[in-house]
């Protein structure tokens, strides 16, 4: 549980987006928090830190990899009742998205998440969308009308969202192969852009 304080500290340095307004948030490119240079032992080797930060910035994602934060582990069930453990995804780049069906910006970005998922599903990138505190029938009905195929799990209690310090949705985390948090974004954006693909191709090749 100690990790939640580090996660919250990240958000205090980020301009939070009011994600669930009636109007869709426009994708934006944000400037990452100014930090000290990343040490040579940084998990992302083979790239100068400034270059990696620039790639994150171009993709509109806040780079926080230099803080060496291990993503809090969790176990949640998908719509079939199967348990999904975050630690089981280590070895892959993880796209972790918190959302809800009632959130317009969440719904607005989901087609691009579907495109992103289809682009990378045969590679070492795992998409995991965490639904916040909605009943299974509600999510099922939503998916009947919007047949997205990327993996979805249910945070029925809200404990996982609390663990990650979620203050607005959608919120997305990008994790490296060891489960460290590399980047965060609060708010909606288009995830099937060339800038985002360049970011993930860079992470896959590092």
PDB file of N, CA and C in Angstrom, residues 7 10 14 32-33 35 38 41-45 49 52-57 60-72 92-96 124-125 164 172-185 199-206:
ATOM      1  N   UNK A   7       2.253   7.207  -6.168  1.00  0.00           N
ATOM      2  CA  UNK A   7       1.373   7.423  -7.308  1.00  0.00           C
ATOM      3  C   UNK A   7       0.653   8.760  -7.162  1.00  0.00           C
ATOM      4  N   UNK A  10       2.670  11.726  -8.072  1.00  0.00           N
ATOM      5  CA  UNK A  10       2.759  11.976  -9.508  1.00  0.00           C
ATOM      6  C   UNK A  10       1.622  12.896  -9.947  1.00  0.00           C
ATOM      7  N   UNK A  14       0.851  16.897 -11.948  1.00  0.00           N
ATOM      8  CA  UNK A  14       0.226  16.894 -13.267  1.00  0.00           C
ATOM      9  C   UNK A  14      -1.018  17.778 -13.228  1.00  0.00           C
ATOM     10  N   UNK A  32       6.187  17.096 -19.790  1.00  0.00           N
ATOM     11  CA  UNK A  32       6.455  16.274 -18.615  1.00  0.00           C
ATOM     12  C   UNK A  32       7.057  17.087 -17.488  1.00  0.00           C
ATOM     13  N   UNK A  33       6.910  16.569 -16.271  1.00  0.00           N
ATOM     14  CA  UNK A  33       7.487  17.221 -15.109  1.00  0.00           C
ATOM     15  C   UNK A  33       9.004  17.271 -15.236  1.00  0.00           C
ATOM     16  N   UNK A  35      12.626  16.848 -14.150  1.00  0.00           N
ATOM     17  CA  UNK A  35      13.227  15.948 -13.180  1.00  0.00           C
ATOM     18  C   UNK A  35      14.732  15.909 -13.390  1.00  0.00           C
ATOM     19  N   UNK A  38      17.974  10.702 -15.800  1.00  0.00           N
ATOM     20  CA  UNK A  38      17.773   9.297 -15.475  1.00  0.00           C
ATOM     21  C   UNK A  38      19.118   8.603 -15.356  1.00  0.00           C
ATOM     22  N   UNK A  41      21.348   3.094 -14.936  1.00  0.00           N
ATOM     23  CA  UNK A  41      20.710   1.830 -14.605  1.00  0.00           C
ATOM     24  C   UNK A  41      19.233   1.808 -14.937  1.00  0.00           C
ATOM     25  N   UNK A  42      18.719   2.945 -15.487  1.00  0.00           N
ATOM     26  CA  UNK A  42      17.314   3.023 -15.879  1.00  0.00           C
ATOM     27  C   UNK A  42      16.927   1.808 -16.701  1.00  0.00           C
ATOM     28  N   UNK A  43      15.728   1.297 -16.464  1.00  0.00           N
ATOM     29  CA  UNK A  43      15.289   0.085 -17.151  1.00  0.00           C
ATOM     30  C   UNK A  43      15.284   0.264 -18.664  1.00  0.00           C
ATOM     31  N   UNK A  44      14.969   1.490 -19.138  1.00  0.00           N
ATOM     32  CA  UNK A  44      14.982   1.727 -20.560  1.00  0.00           C
ATOM     33  C   UNK A  44      16.409   2.084 -20.974  1.00  0.00           C
ATOM     34  N   UNK A  45      17.159   1.123 -21.429  1.00  0.00           N
ATOM     35  CA  UNK A  45      18.540   1.350 -21.838  1.00  0.00           C
ATOM     36  C   UNK A  45      18.602   1.502 -23.351  1.00  0.00           C
ATOM     37  N   UNK A  49      17.950   9.631 -21.956  1.00  0.00           N
ATOM     38  CA  UNK A  49      16.730   9.995 -21.249  1.00  0.00           C
ATOM     39  C   UNK A  49      15.953  11.106 -21.916  1.00  0.00           C
ATOM     40  N   UNK A  52      13.935   9.783 -24.822  1.00  0.00           N
ATOM     41  CA  UNK A  52      12.757   9.037 -24.410  1.00  0.00           C
ATOM     42  C   UNK A  52      11.679   9.978 -23.886  1.00  0.00           C
ATOM     43  N   UNK A  53      12.084  10.981 -23.114  1.00  0.00           N
ATOM     44  CA  UNK A  53      11.126  11.966 -22.623  1.00  0.00           C
ATOM     45  C   UNK A  53      10.448  12.688 -23.786  1.00  0.00           C
ATOM     46  N   UNK A  54      11.244  13.003 -24.800  1.00  0.00           N
ATOM     47  CA  UNK A  54      10.695  13.712 -25.953  1.00  0.00           C
ATOM     48  C   UNK A  54       9.672  12.861 -26.684  1.00  0.00           C
ATOM     49  N   UNK A  55       9.937  11.562 -26.768  1.00  0.00           N
ATOM     50  CA  UNK A  55       8.992  10.660 -27.433  1.00  0.00           C
ATOM     51  C   UNK A  55       7.691  10.569 -26.644  1.00  0.00           C
ATOM     52  N   UNK A  56       7.801  10.502 -25.318  1.00  0.00           N
ATOM     53  CA  UNK A  56       6.603  10.529 -24.483  1.00  0.00           C
ATOM     54  C   UNK A  56       5.852  11.845 -24.675  1.00  0.00           C
ATOM     55  N   UNK A  57       6.590  12.946 -24.692  1.00  0.00           N
ATOM     56  CA  UNK A  57       5.963  14.250 -24.845  1.00  0.00           C
ATOM     57  C   UNK A  57       5.245  14.352 -26.188  1.00  0.00           C
ATOM     58  N   UNK A  60       1.994  12.882 -26.054  1.00  0.00           N
ATOM     59  CA  UNK A  60       1.041  13.499 -25.146  1.00  0.00           C
ATOM     60  C   UNK A  60       0.913  12.793 -23.826  1.00  0.00           C
ATOM     61  N   UNK A  61       1.965  12.084 -23.418  1.00  0.00           N
ATOM     62  CA  UNK A  61       1.950  11.307 -22.180  1.00  0.00           C
ATOM     63  C   UNK A  61       3.043  11.828 -21.254  1.00  0.00           C
ATOM     64  N   UNK A  62       2.739  11.975 -19.963  1.00  0.00           N
ATOM     65  CA  UNK A  62       3.722  12.430 -18.982  1.00  0.00           C
ATOM     66  C   UNK A  62       4.732  11.314 -18.691  1.00  0.00           C
ATOM     67  N   UNK A  63       6.014  11.607 -18.882  1.00  0.00           N
ATOM     68  CA  UNK A  63       7.070  10.634 -18.604  1.00  0.00           C
ATOM     69  C   UNK A  63       7.453  10.708 -17.137  1.00  0.00           C
ATOM     70  N   UNK A  64       7.320   9.593 -16.423  1.00  0.00           N
ATOM     71  CA  UNK A  64       7.678   9.533 -14.998  1.00  0.00           C
ATOM     72  C   UNK A  64       8.620   8.371 -14.708  1.00  0.00           C
ATOM     73  N   UNK A  65       9.197   7.801 -15.757  1.00  0.00           N
ATOM     74  CA  UNK A  65      10.016   6.605 -15.608  1.00  0.00           C
ATOM     75  C   UNK A  65      11.225   6.781 -14.728  1.00  0.00           C
ATOM     76  N   UNK A  66      11.736   8.030 -14.639  1.00  0.00           N
ATOM     77  CA  UNK A  66      12.934   8.252 -13.830  1.00  0.00           C
ATOM     78  C   UNK A  66      12.657   8.079 -12.343  1.00  0.00           C
ATOM     79  N   UNK A  67      11.382   8.048 -11.938  1.00  0.00           N
ATOM     80  CA  UNK A  67      11.052   7.906 -10.523  1.00  0.00           C
ATOM     81  C   UNK A  67      11.063   6.453 -10.049  1.00  0.00           C
ATOM     82  N   UNK A  68      11.197   5.509 -10.988  1.00  0.00           N
ATOM     83  CA  UNK A  68      11.352   4.097 -10.656  1.00  0.00           C
ATOM     84  C   UNK A  68      10.234   3.601  -9.726  1.00  0.00           C
ATOM     85  N   UNK A  69       8.995   3.820 -10.121  1.00  0.00           N
ATOM     86  CA  UNK A  69       7.835   3.415  -9.330  1.00  0.00           C
ATOM     87  C   UNK A  69       7.316   2.063  -9.828  1.00  0.00           C
ATOM     88  N   UNK A  70       7.248   1.100  -8.949  1.00  0.00           N
ATOM     89  CA  UNK A  70       6.652  -0.189  -9.278  1.00  0.00           C
ATOM     90  C   UNK A  70       5.139  -0.058  -9.211  1.00  0.00           C
ATOM     91  N   UNK A  71       4.466  -0.435 -10.277  1.00  0.00           N
ATOM     92  CA  UNK A  71       3.005  -0.354 -10.295  1.00  0.00           C
ATOM     93  C   UNK A  71       2.421  -1.289  -9.233  1.00  0.00           C
ATOM     94  N   UNK A  72       1.496  -0.819  -8.404  1.00  0.00           N
ATOM     95  CA  UNK A  72       0.881  -1.687  -7.399  1.00  0.00           C
ATOM     96  C   UNK A  72       0.211  -2.895  -8.042  1.00  0.00           C
ATOM     97  N   UNK A  92       5.812  -7.895 -20.614  1.00  0.00           N
ATOM     98  CA  UNK A  92       5.175  -7.147 -21.682  1.00  0.00           C
ATOM     99  C   UNK A  92       5.073  -5.676 -21.298  1.00  0.00           C
ATOM    100  N   UNK A  93       4.942  -4.830 -22.313  1.00  0.00           N
ATOM    101  CA  UNK A  93       4.587  -3.437 -22.079  1.00  0.00           C
ATOM    102  C   UNK A  93       3.081  -3.414 -21.819  1.00  0.00           C
ATOM    103  N   UNK A  94       2.659  -2.764 -20.740  1.00  0.00           N
ATOM    104  CA  UNK A  94       1.240  -2.788 -20.358  1.00  0.00           C
ATOM    105  C   UNK A  94       0.624  -1.405 -20.538  1.00  0.00           C
ATOM    106  N   UNK A  95      -0.500  -1.381 -21.229  1.00  0.00           N
ATOM    107  CA  UNK A  95      -1.338  -0.190 -21.389  1.00  0.00           C
ATOM    108  C   UNK A  95      -2.513  -0.373 -20.441  1.00  0.00           C
ATOM    109  N   UNK A  96      -2.491   0.355 -19.320  1.00  0.00           N
ATOM    110  CA  UNK A  96      -3.469   0.178 -18.247  1.00  0.00           C
ATOM    111  C   UNK A  96      -4.380   1.399 -18.193  1.00  0.00           C
ATOM    112  N   UNK A 124       4.382  -7.755 -27.921  1.00  0.00           N
ATOM    113  CA  UNK A 124       4.479  -7.795 -26.457  1.00  0.00           C
ATOM    114  C   UNK A 124       3.900  -6.539 -25.806  1.00  0.00           C
ATOM    115  N   UNK A 125       2.685  -6.187 -26.203  1.00  0.00           N
ATOM    116  CA  UNK A 125       1.947  -5.082 -25.593  1.00  0.00           C
ATOM    117  C   UNK A 125       0.605  -5.617 -25.140  1.00  0.00           C
ATOM    118  N   UNK A 164      -4.229   3.200  -6.966  1.00  0.00           N
ATOM    119  CA  UNK A 164      -3.520   3.956  -7.998  1.00  0.00           C
ATOM    120  C   UNK A 164      -3.736   5.461  -7.888  1.00  0.00           C
ATOM    121  N   UNK A 172      -4.711   6.727 -17.710  1.00  0.00           N
ATOM    122  CA  UNK A 172      -3.939   5.664 -18.343  1.00  0.00           C
ATOM    123  C   UNK A 172      -2.524   5.629 -17.783  1.00  0.00           C
ATOM    124  N   UNK A 173      -2.035   4.415 -17.534  1.00  0.00           N
ATOM    125  CA  UNK A 173      -0.650   4.185 -17.122  1.00  0.00           C
ATOM    126  C   UNK A 173       0.031   3.328 -18.178  1.00  0.00           C
ATOM    127  N   UNK A 174       1.295   3.616 -18.433  1.00  0.00           N
ATOM    128  CA  UNK A 174       2.115   2.782 -19.301  1.00  0.00           C
ATOM    129  C   UNK A 174       3.198   2.154 -18.437  1.00  0.00           C
ATOM    130  N   UNK A 175       3.241   0.833 -18.431  1.00  0.00           N
ATOM    131  CA  UNK A 175       4.189   0.089 -17.600  1.00  0.00           C
ATOM    132  C   UNK A 175       5.231  -0.593 -18.477  1.00  0.00           C
ATOM    133  N   UNK A 176       6.465  -0.672 -17.966  1.00  0.00           N
ATOM    134  CA  UNK A 176       7.498  -1.370 -18.711  1.00  0.00           C
ATOM    135  C   UNK A 176       7.432  -2.873 -18.444  1.00  0.00           C
ATOM    136  N   UNK A 177       8.361  -3.615 -18.998  1.00  0.00           N
ATOM    137  CA  UNK A 177       8.318  -5.075 -18.906  1.00  0.00           C
ATOM    138  C   UNK A 177       8.511  -5.588 -17.481  1.00  0.00           C
ATOM    139  N   UNK A 178       9.071  -4.750 -16.606  1.00  0.00           N
ATOM    140  CA  UNK A 178       9.282  -5.147 -15.213  1.00  0.00           C
ATOM    141  C   UNK A 178       8.163  -4.665 -14.296  1.00  0.00           C
ATOM    142  N   UNK A 179       7.161  -4.025 -14.870  1.00  0.00           N
ATOM    143  CA  UNK A 179       6.052  -3.541 -14.061  1.00  0.00           C
ATOM    144  C   UNK A 179       6.259  -2.169 -13.478  1.00  0.00           C
ATOM    145  N   UNK A 180       7.268  -1.437 -13.956  1.00  0.00           N
ATOM    146  CA  UNK A 180       7.493  -0.065 -13.502  1.00  0.00           C
ATOM    147  C   UNK A 180       6.631   0.907 -14.295  1.00  0.00           C
ATOM    148  N   UNK A 181       6.177   1.972 -13.633  1.00  0.00           N
ATOM    149  CA  UNK A 181       5.391   2.995 -14.303  1.00  0.00           C
ATOM    150  C   UNK A 181       6.321   3.885 -15.122  1.00  0.00           C
ATOM    151  N   UNK A 182       6.081   3.943 -16.423  1.00  0.00           N
ATOM    152  CA  UNK A 182       6.864   4.804 -17.305  1.00  0.00           C
ATOM    153  C   UNK A 182       6.159   6.109 -17.615  1.00  0.00           C
ATOM    154  N   UNK A 183       4.841   6.054 -17.774  1.00  0.00           N
ATOM    155  CA  UNK A 183       4.108   7.247 -18.160  1.00  0.00           C
ATOM    156  C   UNK A 183       2.685   7.221 -17.661  1.00  0.00           C
ATOM    157  N   UNK A 184       2.090   8.413 -17.519  1.00  0.00           N
ATOM    158  CA  UNK A 184       0.695   8.532 -17.083  1.00  0.00           C
ATOM    159  C   UNK A 184       0.014   9.629 -17.884  1.00  0.00           C
ATOM    160  N   UNK A 185      -1.285   9.479 -18.016  1.00  0.00           N
ATOM    161  CA  UNK A 185      -2.091  10.528 -18.630  1.00  0.00           C
ATOM    162  C   UNK A 185      -3.474  10.511 -18.003  1.00  0.00           C
ATOM    163  N   UNK A 199       5.988   5.784 -29.855  1.00  0.00           N
ATOM    164  CA  UNK A 199       6.339   5.570 -28.454  1.00  0.00           C
ATOM    165  C   UNK A 199       6.414   4.091 -28.134  1.00  0.00           C
ATOM    166  N   UNK A 200       5.376   3.351 -28.479  1.00  0.00           N
ATOM    167  CA  UNK A 200       5.345   1.932 -28.116  1.00  0.00           C
ATOM    168  C   UNK A 200       6.337   1.120 -28.936  1.00  0.00           C
ATOM    169  N   UNK A 201       6.576   1.495 -30.173  1.00  0.00           N
ATOM    170  CA  UNK A 201       7.608   0.805 -30.948  1.00  0.00           C
ATOM    171  C   UNK A 201       8.978   1.012 -30.307  1.00  0.00           C
ATOM    172  N   UNK A 202       9.201   2.229 -29.789  1.00  0.00           N
ATOM    173  CA  UNK A 202      10.456   2.511 -29.097  1.00  0.00           C
ATOM    174  C   UNK A 202      10.608   1.660 -27.851  1.00  0.00           C
ATOM    175  N   UNK A 203       9.525   1.548 -27.079  1.00  0.00           N
ATOM    176  CA  UNK A 203       9.575   0.740 -25.858  1.00  0.00           C
ATOM    177  C   UNK A 203       9.777  -0.735 -26.179  1.00  0.00           C
ATOM    178  N   UNK A 204       9.158  -1.216 -27.241  1.00  0.00           N
ATOM    179  CA  UNK A 204       9.317  -2.612 -27.622  1.00  0.00           C
ATOM    180  C   UNK A 204      10.745  -2.913 -28.066  1.00  0.00           C
ATOM    181  N   UNK A 205      11.382  -1.961 -28.679  1.00  0.00           N
ATOM    182  CA  UNK A 205      12.721  -2.180 -29.232  1.00  0.00           C
ATOM    183  C   UNK A 205      13.829  -1.850 -28.250  1.00  0.00           C
ATOM    184  N   UNK A 206      13.488  -1.383 -27.056  1.00  0.00           N
ATOM    185  CA  UNK A 206      14.497  -0.984 -26.100  1.00  0.00           C
ATOM    186  C   UNK A 206      14.914  -2.183 -25.244  1.00  0.00           C
TER     187      UNK A 206
END
